[in-house]
Short mmCIF file of N, CA and C in Angstrom, two decimals:
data_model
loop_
_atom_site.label_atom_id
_atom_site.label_comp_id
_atom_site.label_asym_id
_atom_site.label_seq_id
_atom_site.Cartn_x
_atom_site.Cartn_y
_atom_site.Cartn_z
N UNK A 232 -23.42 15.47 -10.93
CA UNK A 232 -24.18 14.56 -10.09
C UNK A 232 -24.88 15.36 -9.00
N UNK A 233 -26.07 15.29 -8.84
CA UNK A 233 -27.21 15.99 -8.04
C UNK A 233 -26.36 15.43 -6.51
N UNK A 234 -26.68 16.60 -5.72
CA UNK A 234 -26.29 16.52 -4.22
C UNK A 234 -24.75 15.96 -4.03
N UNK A 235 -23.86 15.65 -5.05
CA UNK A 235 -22.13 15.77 -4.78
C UNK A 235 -21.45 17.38 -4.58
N UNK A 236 -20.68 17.10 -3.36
CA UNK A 236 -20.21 18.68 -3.62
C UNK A 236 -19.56 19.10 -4.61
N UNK A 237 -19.34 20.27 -5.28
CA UNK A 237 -18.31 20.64 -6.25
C UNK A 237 -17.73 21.50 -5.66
N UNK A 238 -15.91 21.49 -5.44
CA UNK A 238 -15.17 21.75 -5.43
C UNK A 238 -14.34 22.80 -6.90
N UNK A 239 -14.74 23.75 -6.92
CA UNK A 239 -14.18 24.78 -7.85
C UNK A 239 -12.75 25.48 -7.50
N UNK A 240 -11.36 25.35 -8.36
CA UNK A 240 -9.90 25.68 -8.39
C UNK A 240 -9.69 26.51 -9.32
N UNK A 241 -9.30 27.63 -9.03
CA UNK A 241 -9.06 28.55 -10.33
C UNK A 241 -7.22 28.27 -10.52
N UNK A 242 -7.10 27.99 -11.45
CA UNK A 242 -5.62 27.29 -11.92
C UNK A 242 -4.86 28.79 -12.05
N UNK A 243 -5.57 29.73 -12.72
CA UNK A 243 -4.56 30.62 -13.93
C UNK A 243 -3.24 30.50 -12.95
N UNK A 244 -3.49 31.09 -11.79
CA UNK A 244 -1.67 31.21 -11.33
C UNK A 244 -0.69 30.52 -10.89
N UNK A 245 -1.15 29.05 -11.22
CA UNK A 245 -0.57 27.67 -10.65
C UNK A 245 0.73 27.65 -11.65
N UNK A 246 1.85 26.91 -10.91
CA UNK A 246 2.99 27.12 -11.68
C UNK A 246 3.49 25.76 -11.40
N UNK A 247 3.58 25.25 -10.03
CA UNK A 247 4.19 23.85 -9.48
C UNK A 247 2.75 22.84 -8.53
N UNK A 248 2.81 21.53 -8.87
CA UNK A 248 2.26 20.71 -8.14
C UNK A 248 1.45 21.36 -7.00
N UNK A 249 2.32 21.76 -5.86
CA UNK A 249 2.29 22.48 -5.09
C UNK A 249 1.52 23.74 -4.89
N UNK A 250 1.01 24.07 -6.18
CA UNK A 250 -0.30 25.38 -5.62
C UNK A 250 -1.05 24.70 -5.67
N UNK A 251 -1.57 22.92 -6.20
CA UNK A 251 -2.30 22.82 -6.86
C UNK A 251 -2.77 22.38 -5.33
N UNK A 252 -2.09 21.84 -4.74
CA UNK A 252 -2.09 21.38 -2.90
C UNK A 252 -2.30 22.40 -2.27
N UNK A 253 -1.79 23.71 -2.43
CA UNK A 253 -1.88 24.72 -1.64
C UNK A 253 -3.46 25.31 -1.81
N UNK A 254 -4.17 24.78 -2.99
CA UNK A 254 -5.70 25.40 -2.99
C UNK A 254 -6.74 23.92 -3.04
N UNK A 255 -5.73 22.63 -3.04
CA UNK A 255 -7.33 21.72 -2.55
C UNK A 255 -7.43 21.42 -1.25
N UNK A 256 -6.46 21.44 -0.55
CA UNK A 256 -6.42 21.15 0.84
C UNK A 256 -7.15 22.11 1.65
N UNK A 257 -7.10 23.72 1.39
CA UNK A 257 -8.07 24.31 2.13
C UNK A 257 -9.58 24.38 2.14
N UNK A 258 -9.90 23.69 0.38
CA UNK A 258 -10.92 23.66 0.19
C UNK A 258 -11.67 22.43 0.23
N UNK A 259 -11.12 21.57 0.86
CA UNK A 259 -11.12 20.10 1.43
C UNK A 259 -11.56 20.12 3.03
N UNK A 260 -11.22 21.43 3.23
CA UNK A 260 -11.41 22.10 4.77
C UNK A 260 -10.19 20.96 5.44
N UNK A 261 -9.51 20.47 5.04
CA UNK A 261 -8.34 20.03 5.66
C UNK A 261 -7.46 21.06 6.66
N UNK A 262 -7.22 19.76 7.68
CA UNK A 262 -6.65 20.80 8.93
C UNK A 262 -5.02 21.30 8.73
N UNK A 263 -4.47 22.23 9.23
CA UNK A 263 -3.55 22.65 8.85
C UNK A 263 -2.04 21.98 9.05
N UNK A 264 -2.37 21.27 9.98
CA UNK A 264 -1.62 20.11 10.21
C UNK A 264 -1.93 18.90 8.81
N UNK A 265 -2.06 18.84 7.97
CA UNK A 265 -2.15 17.86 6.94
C UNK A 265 -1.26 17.70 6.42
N UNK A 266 -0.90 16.44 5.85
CA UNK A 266 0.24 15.76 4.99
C UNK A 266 0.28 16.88 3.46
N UNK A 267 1.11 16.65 3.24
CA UNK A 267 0.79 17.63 1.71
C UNK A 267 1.11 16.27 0.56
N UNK A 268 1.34 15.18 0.65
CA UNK A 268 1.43 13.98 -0.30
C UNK A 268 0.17 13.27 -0.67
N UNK A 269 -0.34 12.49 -1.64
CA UNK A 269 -1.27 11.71 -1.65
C UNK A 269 -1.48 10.72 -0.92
N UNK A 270 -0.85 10.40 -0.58
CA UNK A 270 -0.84 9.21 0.87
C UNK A 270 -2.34 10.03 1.85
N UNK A 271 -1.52 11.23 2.11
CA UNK A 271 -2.02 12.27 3.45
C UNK A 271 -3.25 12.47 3.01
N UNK A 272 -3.51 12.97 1.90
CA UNK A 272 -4.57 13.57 1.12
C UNK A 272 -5.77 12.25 1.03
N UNK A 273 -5.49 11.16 0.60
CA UNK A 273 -6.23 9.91 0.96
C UNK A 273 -6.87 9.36 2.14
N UNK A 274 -5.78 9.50 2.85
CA UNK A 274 -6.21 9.35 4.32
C UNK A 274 -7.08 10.44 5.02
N UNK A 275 -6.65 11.60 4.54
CA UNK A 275 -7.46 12.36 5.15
C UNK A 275 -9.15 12.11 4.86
N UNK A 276 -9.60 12.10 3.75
CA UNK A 276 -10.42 12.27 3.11
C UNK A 276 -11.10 11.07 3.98
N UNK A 277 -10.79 9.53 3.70
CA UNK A 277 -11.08 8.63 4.43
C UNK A 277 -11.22 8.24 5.72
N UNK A 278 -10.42 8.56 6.64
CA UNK A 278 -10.29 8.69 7.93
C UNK A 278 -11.27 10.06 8.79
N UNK A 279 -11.98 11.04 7.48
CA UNK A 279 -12.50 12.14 8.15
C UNK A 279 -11.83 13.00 8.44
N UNK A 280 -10.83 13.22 8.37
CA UNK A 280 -10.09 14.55 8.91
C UNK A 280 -10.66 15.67 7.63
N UNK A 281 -11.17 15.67 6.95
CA UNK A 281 -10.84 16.89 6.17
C UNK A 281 -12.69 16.85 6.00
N UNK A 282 -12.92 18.39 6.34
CA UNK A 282 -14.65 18.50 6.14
C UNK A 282 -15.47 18.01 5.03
N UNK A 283 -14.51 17.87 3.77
CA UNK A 283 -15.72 17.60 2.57
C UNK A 283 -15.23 16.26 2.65
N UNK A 284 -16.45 15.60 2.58
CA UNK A 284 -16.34 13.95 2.48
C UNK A 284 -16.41 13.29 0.89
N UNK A 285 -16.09 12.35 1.02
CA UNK A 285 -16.63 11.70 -0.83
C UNK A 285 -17.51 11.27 -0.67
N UNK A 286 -18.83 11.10 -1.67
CA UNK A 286 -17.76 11.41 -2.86
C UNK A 286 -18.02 12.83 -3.45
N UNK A 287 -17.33 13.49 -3.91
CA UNK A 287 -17.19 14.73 -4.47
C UNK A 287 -16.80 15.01 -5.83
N UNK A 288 -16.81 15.71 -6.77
CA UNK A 288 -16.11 16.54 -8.00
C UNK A 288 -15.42 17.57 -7.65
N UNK A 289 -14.22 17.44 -8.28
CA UNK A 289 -13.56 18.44 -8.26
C UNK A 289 -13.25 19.62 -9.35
N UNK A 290 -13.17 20.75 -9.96
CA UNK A 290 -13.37 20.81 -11.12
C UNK A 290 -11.97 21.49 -11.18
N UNK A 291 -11.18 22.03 -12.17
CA UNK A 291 -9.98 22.87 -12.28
C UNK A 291 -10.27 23.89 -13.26
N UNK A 292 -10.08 24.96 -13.48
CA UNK A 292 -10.60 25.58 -13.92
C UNK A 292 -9.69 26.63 -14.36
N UNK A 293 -9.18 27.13 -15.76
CA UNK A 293 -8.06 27.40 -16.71
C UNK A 293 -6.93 26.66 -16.44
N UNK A 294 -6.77 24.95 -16.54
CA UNK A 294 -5.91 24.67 -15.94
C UNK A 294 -4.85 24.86 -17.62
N UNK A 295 -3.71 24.63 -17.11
CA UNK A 295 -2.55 23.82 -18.27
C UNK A 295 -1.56 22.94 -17.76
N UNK A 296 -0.98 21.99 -18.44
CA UNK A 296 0.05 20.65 -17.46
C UNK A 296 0.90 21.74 -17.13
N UNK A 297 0.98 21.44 -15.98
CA UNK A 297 2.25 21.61 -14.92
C UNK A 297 3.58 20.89 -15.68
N UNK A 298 4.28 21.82 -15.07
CA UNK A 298 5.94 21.48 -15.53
C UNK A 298 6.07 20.16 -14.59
N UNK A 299 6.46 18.98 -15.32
CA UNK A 299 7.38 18.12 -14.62
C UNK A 299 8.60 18.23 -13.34
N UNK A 300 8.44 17.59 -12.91
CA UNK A 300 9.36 17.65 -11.70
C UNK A 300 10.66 18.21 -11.94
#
């Protein structure tokens, strides 16, 4: 989609949920103080706290499913 930002994640070294947070939140320009749950991640986005606004694409890039909890 013309003029949406894209958000590019390089997966290869993702192992838990948790990198996957540890590389959209910075690139969300989310402040460091941020929730790390989807709750947080929602709100942020909505409320403005985090620089890239929606709507956006995100892309993942070599991803594979993550291990279950």
């Amino acid at each position: 989609m013309a003029g949406v930002p894209l958000i590019r994640l390089d997966a290869r070294a993702w192992q838990t949920r948790e990198h996957f947070r540890a590389a959209l939140l910075p690139a969300l320009g989310a402040p460091a103080w941020h929730g790390r749950n989807l709750n947080a991640l929602y709100a942020g986005l909505v409320a403005g706290e985090d620089r890239v606004r929606p709507p956006l694409m995100v892309e993942i890039v070599v991803a594979r499913p993550l291990p279950g909890r």
